[in-house]
Each structure stands twice: as C-alpha cells, then as structure tokens.
mmCIF file of C-alpha atoms in Angstrom:
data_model
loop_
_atom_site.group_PDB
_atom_site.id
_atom_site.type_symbol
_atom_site.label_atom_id
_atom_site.label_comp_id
_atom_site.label_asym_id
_atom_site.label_seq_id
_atom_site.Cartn_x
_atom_site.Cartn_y
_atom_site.Cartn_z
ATOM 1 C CA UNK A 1 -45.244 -78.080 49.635
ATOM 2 C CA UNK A 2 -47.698 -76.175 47.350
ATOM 3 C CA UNK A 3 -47.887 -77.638 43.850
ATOM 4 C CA UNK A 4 -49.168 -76.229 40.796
ATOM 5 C CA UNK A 5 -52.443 -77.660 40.364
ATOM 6 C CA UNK A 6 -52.775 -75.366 44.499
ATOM 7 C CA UNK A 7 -50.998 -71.875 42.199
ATOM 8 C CA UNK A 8 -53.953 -72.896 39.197
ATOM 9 C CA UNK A 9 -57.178 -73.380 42.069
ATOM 10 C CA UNK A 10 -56.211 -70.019 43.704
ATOM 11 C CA UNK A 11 -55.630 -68.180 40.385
ATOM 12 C CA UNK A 12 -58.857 -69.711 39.014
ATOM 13 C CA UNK A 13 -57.183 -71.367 35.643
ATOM 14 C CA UNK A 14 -55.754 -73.934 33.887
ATOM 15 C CA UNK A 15 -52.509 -76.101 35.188
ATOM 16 C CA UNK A 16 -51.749 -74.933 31.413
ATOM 17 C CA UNK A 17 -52.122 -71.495 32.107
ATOM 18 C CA UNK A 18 -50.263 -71.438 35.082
ATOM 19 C CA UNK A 19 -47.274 -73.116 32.921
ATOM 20 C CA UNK A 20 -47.561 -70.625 30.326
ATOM 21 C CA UNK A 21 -47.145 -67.773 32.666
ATOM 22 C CA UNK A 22 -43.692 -69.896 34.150
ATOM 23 C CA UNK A 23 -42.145 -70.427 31.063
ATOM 24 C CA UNK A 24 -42.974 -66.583 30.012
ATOM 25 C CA UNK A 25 -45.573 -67.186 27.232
ATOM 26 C CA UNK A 26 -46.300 -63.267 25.749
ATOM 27 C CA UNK A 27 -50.075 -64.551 24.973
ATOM 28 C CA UNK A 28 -50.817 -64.766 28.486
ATOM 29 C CA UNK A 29 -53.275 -61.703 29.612
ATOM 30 C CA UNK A 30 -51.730 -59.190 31.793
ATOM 31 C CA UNK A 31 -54.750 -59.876 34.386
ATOM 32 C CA UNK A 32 -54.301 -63.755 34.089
ATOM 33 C CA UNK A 33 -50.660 -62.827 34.496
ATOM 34 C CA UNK A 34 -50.990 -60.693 37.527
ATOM 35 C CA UNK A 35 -53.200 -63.662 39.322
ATOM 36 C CA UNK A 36 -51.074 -66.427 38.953
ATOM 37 C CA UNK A 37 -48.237 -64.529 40.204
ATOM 38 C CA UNK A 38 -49.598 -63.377 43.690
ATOM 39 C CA UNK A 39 -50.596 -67.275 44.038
ATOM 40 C CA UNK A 40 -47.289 -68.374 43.302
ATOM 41 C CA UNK A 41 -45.993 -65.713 45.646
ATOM 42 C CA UNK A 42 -49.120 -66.034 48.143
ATOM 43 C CA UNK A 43 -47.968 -69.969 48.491
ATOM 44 C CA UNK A 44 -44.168 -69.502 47.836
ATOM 45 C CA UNK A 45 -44.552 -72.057 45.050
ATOM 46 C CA UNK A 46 -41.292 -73.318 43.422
ATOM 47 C CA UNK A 47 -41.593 -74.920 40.134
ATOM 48 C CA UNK A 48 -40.055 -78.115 39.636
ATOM 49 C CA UNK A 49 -36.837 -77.747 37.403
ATOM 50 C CA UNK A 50 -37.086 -81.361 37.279
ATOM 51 C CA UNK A 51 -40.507 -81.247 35.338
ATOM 52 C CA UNK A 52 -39.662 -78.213 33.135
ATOM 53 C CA UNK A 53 -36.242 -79.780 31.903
ATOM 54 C CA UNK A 54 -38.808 -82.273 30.424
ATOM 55 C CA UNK A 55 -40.723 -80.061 28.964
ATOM 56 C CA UNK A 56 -37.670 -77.322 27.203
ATOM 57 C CA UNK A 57 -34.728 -79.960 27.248
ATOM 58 C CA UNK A 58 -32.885 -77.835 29.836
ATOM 59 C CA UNK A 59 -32.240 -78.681 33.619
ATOM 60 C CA UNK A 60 -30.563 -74.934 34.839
ATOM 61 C CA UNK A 61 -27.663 -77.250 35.867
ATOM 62 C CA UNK A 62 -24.198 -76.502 34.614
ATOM 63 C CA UNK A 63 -21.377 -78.805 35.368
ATOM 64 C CA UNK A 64 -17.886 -77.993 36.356
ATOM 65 C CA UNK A 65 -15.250 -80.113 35.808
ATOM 66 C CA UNK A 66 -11.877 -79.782 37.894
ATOM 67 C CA UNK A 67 -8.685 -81.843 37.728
ATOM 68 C CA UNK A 68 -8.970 -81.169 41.747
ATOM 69 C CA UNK A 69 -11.177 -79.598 44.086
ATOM 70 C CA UNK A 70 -8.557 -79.232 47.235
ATOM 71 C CA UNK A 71 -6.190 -76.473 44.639
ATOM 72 C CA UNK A 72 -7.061 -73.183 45.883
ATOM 73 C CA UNK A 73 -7.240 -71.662 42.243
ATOM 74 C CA UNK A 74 -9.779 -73.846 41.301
ATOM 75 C CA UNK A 75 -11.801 -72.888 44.660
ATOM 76 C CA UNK A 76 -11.606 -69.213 43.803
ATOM 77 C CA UNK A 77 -12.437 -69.896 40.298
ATOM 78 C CA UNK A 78 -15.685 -71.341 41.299
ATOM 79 C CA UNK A 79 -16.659 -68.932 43.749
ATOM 80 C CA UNK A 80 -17.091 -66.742 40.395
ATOM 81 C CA UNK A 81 -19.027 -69.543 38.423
ATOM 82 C CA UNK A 82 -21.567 -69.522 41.082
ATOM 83 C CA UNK A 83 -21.605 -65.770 41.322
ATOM 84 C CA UNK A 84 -23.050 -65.340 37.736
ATOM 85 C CA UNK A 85 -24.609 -69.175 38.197
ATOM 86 C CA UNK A 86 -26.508 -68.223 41.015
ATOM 87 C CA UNK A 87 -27.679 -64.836 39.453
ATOM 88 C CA UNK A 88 -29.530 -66.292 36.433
ATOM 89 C CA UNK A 89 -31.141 -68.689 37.825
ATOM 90 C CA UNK A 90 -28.734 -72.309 37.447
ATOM 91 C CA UNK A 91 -26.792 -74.440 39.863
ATOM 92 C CA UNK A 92 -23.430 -75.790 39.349
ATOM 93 C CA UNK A 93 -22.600 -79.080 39.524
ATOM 94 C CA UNK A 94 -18.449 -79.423 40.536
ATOM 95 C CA UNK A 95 -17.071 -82.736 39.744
ATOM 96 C CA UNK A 96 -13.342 -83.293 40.210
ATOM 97 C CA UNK A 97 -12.597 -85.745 37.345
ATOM 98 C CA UNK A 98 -9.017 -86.361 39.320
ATOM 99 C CA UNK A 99 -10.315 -89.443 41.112
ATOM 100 C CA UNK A 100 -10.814 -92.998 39.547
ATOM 101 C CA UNK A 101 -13.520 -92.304 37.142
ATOM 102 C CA UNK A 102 -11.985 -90.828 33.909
ATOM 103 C CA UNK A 103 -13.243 -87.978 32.076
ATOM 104 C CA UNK A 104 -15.094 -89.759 29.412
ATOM 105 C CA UNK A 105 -16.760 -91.693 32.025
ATOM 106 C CA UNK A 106 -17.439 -88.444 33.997
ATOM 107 C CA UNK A 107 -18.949 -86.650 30.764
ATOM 108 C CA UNK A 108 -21.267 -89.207 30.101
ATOM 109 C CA UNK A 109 -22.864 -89.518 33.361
ATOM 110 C CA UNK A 110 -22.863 -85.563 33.314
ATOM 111 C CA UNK A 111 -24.946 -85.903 29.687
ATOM 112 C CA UNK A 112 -27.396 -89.061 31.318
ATOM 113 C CA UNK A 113 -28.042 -85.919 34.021
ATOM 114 C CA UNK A 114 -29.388 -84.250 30.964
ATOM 115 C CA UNK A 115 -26.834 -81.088 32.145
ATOM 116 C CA UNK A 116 -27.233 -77.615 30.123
ATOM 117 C CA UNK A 117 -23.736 -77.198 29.572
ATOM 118 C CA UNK A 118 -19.710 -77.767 30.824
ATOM 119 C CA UNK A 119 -16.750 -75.975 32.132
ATOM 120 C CA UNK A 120 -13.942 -77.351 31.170
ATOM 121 C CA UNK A 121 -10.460 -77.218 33.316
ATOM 122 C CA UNK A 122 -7.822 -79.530 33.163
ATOM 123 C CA UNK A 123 -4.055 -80.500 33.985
ATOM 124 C CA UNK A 124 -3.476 -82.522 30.100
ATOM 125 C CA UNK A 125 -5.929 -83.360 27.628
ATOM 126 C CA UNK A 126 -5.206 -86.465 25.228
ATOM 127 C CA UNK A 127 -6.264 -86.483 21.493
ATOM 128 C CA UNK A 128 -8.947 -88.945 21.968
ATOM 129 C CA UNK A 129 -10.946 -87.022 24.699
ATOM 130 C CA UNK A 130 -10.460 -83.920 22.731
ATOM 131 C CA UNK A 131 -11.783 -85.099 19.588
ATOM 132 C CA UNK A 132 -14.910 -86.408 21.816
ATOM 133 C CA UNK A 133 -15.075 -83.183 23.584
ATOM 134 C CA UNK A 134 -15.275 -81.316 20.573
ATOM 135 C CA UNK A 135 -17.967 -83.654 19.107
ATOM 136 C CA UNK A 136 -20.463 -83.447 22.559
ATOM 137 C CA UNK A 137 -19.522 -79.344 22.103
ATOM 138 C CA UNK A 138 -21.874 -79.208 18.928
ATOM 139 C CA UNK A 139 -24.698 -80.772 21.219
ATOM 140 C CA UNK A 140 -24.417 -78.789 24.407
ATOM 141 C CA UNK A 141 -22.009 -75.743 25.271
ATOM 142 C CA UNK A 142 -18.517 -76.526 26.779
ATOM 143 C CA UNK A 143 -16.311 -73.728 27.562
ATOM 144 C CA UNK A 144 -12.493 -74.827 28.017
ATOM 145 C CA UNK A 145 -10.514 -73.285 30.784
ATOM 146 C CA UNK A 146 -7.038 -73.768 29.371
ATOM 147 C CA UNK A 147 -4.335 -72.289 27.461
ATOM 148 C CA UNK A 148 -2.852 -74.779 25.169
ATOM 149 C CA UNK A 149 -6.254 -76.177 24.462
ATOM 150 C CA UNK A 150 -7.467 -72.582 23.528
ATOM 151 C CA UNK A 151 -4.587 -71.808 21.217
ATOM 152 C CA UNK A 152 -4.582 -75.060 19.638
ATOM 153 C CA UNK A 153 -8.315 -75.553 18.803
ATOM 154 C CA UNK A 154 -11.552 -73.651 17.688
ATOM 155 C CA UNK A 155 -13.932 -74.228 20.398
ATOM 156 C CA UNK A 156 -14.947 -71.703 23.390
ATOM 157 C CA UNK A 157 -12.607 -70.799 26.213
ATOM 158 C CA UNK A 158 -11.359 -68.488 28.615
ATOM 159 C CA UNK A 159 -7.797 -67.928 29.856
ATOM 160 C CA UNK A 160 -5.216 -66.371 31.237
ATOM 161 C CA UNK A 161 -1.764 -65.685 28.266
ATOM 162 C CA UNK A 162 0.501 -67.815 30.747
ATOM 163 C CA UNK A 163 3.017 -67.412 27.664
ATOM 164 C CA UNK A 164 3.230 -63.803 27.502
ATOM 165 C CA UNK A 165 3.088 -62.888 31.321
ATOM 166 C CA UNK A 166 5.566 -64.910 32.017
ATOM 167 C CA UNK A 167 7.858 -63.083 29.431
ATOM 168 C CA UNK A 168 6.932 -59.856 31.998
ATOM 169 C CA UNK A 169 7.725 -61.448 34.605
ATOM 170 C CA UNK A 170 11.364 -62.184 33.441
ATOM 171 C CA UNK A 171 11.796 -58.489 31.702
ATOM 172 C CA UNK A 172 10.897 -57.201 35.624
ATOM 173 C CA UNK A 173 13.403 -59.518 37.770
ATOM 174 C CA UNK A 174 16.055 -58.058 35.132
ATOM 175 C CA UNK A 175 14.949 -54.798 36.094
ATOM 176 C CA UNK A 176 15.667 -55.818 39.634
ATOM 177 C CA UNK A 177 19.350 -56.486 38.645
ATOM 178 C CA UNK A 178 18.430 -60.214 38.209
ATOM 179 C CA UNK A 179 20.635 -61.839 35.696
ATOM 180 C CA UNK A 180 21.057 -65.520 36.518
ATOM 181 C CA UNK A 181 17.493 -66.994 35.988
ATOM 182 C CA UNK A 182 16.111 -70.325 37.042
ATOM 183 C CA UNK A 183 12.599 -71.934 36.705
ATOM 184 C CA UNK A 184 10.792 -74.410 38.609
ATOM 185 C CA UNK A 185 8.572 -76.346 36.507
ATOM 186 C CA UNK A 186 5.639 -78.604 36.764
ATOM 187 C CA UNK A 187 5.180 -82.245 36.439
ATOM 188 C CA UNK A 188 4.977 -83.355 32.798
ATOM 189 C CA UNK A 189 1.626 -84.219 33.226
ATOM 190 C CA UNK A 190 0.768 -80.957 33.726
ATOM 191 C CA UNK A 191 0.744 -79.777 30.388
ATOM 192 C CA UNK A 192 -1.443 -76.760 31.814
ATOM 193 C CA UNK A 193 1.313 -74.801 32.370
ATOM 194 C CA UNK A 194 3.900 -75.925 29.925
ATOM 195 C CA UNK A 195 3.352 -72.430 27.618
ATOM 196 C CA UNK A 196 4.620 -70.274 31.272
ATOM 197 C CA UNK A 197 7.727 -72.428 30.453
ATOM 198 C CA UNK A 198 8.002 -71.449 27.225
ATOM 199 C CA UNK A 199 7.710 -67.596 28.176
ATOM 200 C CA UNK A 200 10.069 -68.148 30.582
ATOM 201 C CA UNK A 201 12.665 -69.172 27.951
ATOM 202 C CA UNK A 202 11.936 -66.593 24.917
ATOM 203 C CA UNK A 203 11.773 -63.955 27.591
ATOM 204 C CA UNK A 204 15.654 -64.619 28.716
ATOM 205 C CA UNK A 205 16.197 -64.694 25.042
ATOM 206 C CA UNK A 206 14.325 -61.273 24.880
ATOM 207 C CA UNK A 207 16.693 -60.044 27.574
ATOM 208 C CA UNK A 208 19.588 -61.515 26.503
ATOM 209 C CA UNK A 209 20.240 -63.466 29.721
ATOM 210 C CA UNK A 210 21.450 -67.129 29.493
ATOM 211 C CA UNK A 211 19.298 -70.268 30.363
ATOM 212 C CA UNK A 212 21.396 -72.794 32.151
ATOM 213 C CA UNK A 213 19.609 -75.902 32.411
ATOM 214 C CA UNK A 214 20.806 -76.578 35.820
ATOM 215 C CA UNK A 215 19.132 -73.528 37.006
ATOM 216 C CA UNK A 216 15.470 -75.399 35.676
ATOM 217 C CA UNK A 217 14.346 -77.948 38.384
ATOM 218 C CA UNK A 218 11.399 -80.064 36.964
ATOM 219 C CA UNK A 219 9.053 -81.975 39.883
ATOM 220 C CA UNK A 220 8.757 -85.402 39.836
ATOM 221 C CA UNK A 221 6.400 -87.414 38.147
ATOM 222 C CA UNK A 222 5.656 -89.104 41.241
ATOM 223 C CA UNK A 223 5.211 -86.263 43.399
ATOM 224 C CA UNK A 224 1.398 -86.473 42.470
ATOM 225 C CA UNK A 225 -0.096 -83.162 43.142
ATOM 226 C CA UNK A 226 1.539 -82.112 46.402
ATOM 227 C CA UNK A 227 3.059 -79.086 45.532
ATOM 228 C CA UNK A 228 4.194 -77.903 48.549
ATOM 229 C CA UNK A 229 6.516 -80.440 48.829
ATOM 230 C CA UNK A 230 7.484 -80.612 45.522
ATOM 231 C CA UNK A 231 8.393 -76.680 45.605
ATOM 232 C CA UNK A 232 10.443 -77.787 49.066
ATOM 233 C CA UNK A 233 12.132 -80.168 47.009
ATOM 234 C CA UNK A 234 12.770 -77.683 44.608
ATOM 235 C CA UNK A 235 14.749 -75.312 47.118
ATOM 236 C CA UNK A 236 16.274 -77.475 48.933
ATOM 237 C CA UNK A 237 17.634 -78.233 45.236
ATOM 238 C CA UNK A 238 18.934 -74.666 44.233
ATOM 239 C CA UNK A 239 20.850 -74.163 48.206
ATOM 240 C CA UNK A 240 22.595 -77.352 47.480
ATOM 241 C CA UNK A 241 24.065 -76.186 44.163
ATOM 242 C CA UNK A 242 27.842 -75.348 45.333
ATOM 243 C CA UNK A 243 29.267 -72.344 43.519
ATOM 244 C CA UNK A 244 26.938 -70.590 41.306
ATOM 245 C CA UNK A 245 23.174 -70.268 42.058
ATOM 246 C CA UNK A 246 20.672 -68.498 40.196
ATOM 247 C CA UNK A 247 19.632 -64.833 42.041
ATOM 248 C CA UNK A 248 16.460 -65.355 41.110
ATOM 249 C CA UNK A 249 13.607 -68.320 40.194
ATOM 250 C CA UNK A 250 10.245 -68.224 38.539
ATOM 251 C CA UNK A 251 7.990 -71.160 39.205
ATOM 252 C CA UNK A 252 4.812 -72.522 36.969
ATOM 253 C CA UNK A 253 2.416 -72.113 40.340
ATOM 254 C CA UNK A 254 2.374 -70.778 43.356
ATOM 255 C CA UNK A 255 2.111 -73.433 45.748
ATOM 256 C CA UNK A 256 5.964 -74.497 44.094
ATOM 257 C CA UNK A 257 7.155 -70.923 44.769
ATOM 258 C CA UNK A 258 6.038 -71.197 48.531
ATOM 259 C CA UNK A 259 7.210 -74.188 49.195
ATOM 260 C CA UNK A 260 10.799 -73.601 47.375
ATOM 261 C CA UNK A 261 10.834 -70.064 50.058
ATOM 262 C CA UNK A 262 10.206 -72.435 52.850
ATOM 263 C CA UNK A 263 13.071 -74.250 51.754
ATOM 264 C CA UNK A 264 15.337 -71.502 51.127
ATOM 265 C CA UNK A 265 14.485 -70.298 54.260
ATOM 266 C CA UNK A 266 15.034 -72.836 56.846
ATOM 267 C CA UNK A 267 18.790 -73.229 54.720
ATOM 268 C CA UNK A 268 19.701 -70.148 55.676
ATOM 269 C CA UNK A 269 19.489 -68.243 52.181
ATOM 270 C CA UNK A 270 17.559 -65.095 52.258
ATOM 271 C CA UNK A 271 14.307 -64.224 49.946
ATOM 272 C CA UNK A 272 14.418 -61.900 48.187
ATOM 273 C CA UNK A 273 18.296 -60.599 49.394
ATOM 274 C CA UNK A 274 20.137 -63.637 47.828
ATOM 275 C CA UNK A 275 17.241 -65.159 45.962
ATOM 276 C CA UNK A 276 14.196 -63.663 44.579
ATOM 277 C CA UNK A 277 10.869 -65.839 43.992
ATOM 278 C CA UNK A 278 8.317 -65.384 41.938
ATOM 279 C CA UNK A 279 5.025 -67.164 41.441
ATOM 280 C CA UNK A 280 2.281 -67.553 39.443
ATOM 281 C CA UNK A 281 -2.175 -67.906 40.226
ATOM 282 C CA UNK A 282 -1.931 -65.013 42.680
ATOM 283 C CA UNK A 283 -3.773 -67.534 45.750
ATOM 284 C CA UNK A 284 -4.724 -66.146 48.612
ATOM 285 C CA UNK A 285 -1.873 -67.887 50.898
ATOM 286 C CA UNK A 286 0.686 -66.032 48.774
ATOM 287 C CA UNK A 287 -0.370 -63.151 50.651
ATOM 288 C CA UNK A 288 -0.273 -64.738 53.829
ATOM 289 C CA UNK A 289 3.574 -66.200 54.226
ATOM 290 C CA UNK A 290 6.499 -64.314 55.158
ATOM 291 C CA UNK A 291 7.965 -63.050 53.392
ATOM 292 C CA UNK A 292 4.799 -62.190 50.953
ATOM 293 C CA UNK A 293 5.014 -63.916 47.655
ATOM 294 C CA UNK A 294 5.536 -61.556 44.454
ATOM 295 C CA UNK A 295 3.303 -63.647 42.170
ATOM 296 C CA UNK A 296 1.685 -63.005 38.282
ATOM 297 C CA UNK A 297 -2.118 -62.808 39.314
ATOM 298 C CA UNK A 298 -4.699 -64.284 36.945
ATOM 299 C CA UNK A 299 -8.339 -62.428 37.469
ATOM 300 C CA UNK A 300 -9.290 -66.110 38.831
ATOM 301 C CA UNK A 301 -12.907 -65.256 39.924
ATOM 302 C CA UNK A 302 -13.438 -63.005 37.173
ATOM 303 C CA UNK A 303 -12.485 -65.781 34.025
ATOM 304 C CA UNK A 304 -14.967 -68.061 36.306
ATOM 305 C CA UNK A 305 -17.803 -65.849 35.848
ATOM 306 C CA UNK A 306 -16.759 -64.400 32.272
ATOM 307 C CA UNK A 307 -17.186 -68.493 31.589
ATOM 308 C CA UNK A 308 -20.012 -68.665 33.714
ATOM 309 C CA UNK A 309 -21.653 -65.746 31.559
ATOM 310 C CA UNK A 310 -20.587 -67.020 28.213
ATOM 311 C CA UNK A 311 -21.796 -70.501 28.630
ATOM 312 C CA UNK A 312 -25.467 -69.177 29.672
ATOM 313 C CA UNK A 313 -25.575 -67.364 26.968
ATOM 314 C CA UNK A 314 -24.918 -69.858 24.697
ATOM 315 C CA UNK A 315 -27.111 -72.355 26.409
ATOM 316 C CA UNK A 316 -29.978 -69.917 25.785
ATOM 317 C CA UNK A 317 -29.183 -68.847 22.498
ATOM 318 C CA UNK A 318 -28.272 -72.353 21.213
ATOM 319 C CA UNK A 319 -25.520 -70.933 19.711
ATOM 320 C CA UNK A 320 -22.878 -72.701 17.818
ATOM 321 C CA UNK A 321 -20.205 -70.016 17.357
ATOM 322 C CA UNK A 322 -16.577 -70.034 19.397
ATOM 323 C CA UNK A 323 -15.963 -67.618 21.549
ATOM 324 C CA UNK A 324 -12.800 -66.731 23.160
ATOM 325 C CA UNK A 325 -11.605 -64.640 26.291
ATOM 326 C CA UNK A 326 -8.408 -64.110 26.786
ATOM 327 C CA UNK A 327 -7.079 -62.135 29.828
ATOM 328 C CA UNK A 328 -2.976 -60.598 30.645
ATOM 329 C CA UNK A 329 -1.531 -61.413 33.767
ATOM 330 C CA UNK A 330 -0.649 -58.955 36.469
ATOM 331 C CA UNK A 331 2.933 -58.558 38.427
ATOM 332 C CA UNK A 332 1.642 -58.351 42.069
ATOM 333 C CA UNK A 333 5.477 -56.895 44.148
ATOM 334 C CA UNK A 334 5.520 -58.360 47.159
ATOM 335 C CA UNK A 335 8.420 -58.932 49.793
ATOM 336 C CA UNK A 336 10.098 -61.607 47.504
ATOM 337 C CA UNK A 337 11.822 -59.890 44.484
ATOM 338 C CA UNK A 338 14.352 -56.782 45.292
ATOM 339 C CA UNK A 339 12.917 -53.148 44.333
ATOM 340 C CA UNK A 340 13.740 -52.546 40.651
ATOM 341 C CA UNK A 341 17.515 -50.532 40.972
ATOM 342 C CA UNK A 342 18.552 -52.541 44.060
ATOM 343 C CA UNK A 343 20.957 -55.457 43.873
ATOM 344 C CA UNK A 344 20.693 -58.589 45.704
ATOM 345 C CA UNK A 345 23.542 -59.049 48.629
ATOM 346 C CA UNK A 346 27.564 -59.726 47.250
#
C-alpha cells in the first residue's frame, strides 16, 4: 500500500507539501499541484482519514442512531443517509441503540470515536438524555429524526407532520362514506407516533364523526416490537366486537395495519368491502400483500438524505444555528379503502 512519503519521492517534495495539496491549501503552486496529483493517482494512494482526523479534528464518520435496525423504515431511511454520505466523501456508522447498551452509553463511545456528527431517531426520549443531547449538540452536529422532539425543542431535525397527515387521512375515509372510525395505536413507549394519534382524534372532530373508545385498540406493552403480531392482535380484536364495528381503522404504522388485514382476513371480514385499512411509513411490503395497503407515505429516503445533507453542512461550517425540515405526508390508494362515492357492503 503506497504511503505518502512514496506520493512526496515521485512528486519530488515535501511530505508537507503533499499534505497541503490533500487538505486543499490555495498556496500550493498549480505545477506542484498538478505533480502530486498524478502520483497520488499514478500509485492509487488513499490518505489515511485516520491521520487527518488528527490533524482537522474530523474523522468523515457520521453516526446513525436507530431504535432498531430489522424496521424496514429505518432501512430505507438509511439507504438515503448513505446516498448523500457516500457522495461527499463520509461513512456512516449505524448503531441500533435498542439492545442492552443505553443511549448515553452509546453516545459516548460514539464521541471516544471522535465521530463528526449524529442522526438522531428514536421510539421515546426521556428528559435527562434530552437535556444531554442538547448539551453534546453545541459540540458536534446532531440532527433529530422525530416529531415530538422537533416541535418541542430548538435543535435541528427533520420530519414527517404525523399530526396533520393523519387529519387527511381521516377527512379521505369520510369521503369514502366512512363514518365509524377506529385507530390502532402503538405501544406507550412509542411516543414516536403519539402526535398521528392526536390527528386522528381532532380530525373526527374536524369531520364531525364520533370517537368511540372501543373502536381505539392500543398494543401491549409487552408485545415488544413485533408488530405484526401486535396488528394481528389488533384484528382479531375489531371481528370479535359483536354488533357494531367500526367500517374503517387507521393504524400508527404499517406493519400494525398489515397484520390487523391478515387478521381480518382469515375471519372472514372483507378489506376494504366491510372494513377499510389504512396505514402509515408507506414500506415497501405494503405494496406487496393482498390486498395492497392504502398507507400515508413519508419521503423516507429523501428526509435521510435531506439529514444527511444538513448535518454535513453543518459539520463543515461549524455552524451553531437550528435548522428544521419538515415534510407533509402523502395518501397512497391502494386496494384497502373503498373509492371515494362508494359505500362499504350493508
């Protein structure tokens, strides 16, 4: 491997010089320039990102912190951190802060790594990790990946108005002739999604419809983060109600909606004819299952490389200002709500 005392012999300088023309120093000669970059391209010479962090205090590593890698949203999410990662130059360090080690402990080993800067998503943030957040923010760039979070506090974030498309999503299924509403709901430790709740309820307020508590099915704290079954859970909840049922349900993700259409399914009630579904994420398997979820999309691999862009930028600017991205969901119709005009079966 060709080092950078081998780029200085063959340019005929200085290891200085040869560092100066790496690091982009404007008093290099154009001549003294032009050699040391056809050696560092003759020998395919790679500096060491190891030895420059040293030297400018970055490492071109960013960090990216998930509550859990296996959750397809988070998968797609990255796939557009690296897109804007990989095209200026840094490498992305993901780190699913859902296993033993807790945040704090995750952060710090992240800032021993001397990282350039953190993406931020989570399930529930406590005061305490907050407040330390926000203090490590004024050191190196974090940009937070969540709603409440973003609302609540000034620091840097992108996200999706969970709030707001959610209150869509109900005005549509009442265009559908939907007018007995239910919810499915995450775990309370998935504060996350709590404000797609809270859309859901000022939007049947906006459309005068009633909320009926028994048509809102919360999972179970100890369904951890299977939410496939929890969503089957949820169904098989809503076909044993005798009498009344709800003609249509909204759920907080979309792993709950296709699980609670599996469940509807298999008890003989039909999607979207008795029942319409509708999710939320807009995940690839959505597409996939039969029928076809109707979902509210977020721009997933977009906000990942809008956050991707915005913490670069900051890392290379140093700057201390808050940004903030906000982007409006997206009603993707599918083969689970009716067509708006038709009514569901009598």
């Amino acid at each position: 491997m060709a080092t950078i005392f081998d780029v200085a012999k063959i340019a005929h300088v200085s290891k200085s010089t040869v560092s100066r023309v790496i690091n982009g120093d404007p008093r290099v000669k154009p001549e003294t320039k032009r050699a040391v970059e056809d050696a560092i391209a003759q020998l395919q010479y790679s500096p060491s990102y190891f030895a420059k962090g040293i030297r400018t205090g970055q490492t071109k590593t960013i960090a990216f912190l998930v509550p859990e890698y296996t959750n397809m949203f988070y998968g797609e999410m990255f796939n557009g951190v690296e897109d804007m990662a990989v095209r200026e130059g840094y490498m992305v360090m993901v780190c699913n802060t859902g296993n033993a080690i807790s945040e704090k402990e995750y952060v710090n080993e992240l800032l021993k790594r001397n990282i350039d800067g953190i993406i931020y998503n989570t399930y529930g943030v406590k005061p305490a990790m907050m407040r330390y957040l926000k203090q490590i923010s004024e050191e190196i760039p974090i940009i937070f990946m969540d709603e409440v979070i973003g609302k609540k506090e000034n620091v840097s974030c992108v996200y999706t108005d969970g709030y707001l498309s959610t209150m869509q999503g109900v005005h549509f299924l009442k265009k559908t002739g939907c007018k007995k509403i239910g919810y499915i709901r995450n775990m309370d430790s998935i504060q996350a999604t709590e404000s797609r709740f809270e859309g859901f309820k000022d939007g049947l307020k906006e459309c005068g419809l009633p909320y009926l508590p028994q048509f809102v099915y919360q999972c179970p704290a100890e369904q951890n983060t299977d939410y496939m079954k929890a969503g089957i859970q949820a169904g098989t909840y809503f076909a044993s109600l005798k009498g009344e049922r709800p003609d249509a349900l909204m759920t907080a993700i979309d792993l709950l909606a296709i699980g609670c259409v599996t469940a509807l399914c298999n008890t003989g009630i039909h999607v979207p004819e008795d029942i319409s579904v509708i999710g939320y994420d807009n995940i690839s398997l959505g597409e996939l299952t039969c029928p076809a979820l109707t979902t509210i999309a977020q721009p997933t691999r977009e906000m990942g490389k809008i956050a991707a862009e915005m913490l670069i930028e900051q890392i290379r600017k140093g700057a201390k200002e808050k940004t903030k991205k906000i982007f409006e969901g997206e009603i993707i119709v599918r083969q689970t709500t009716r067509q708006i005009g038709r009514r569901g079966r009598m």
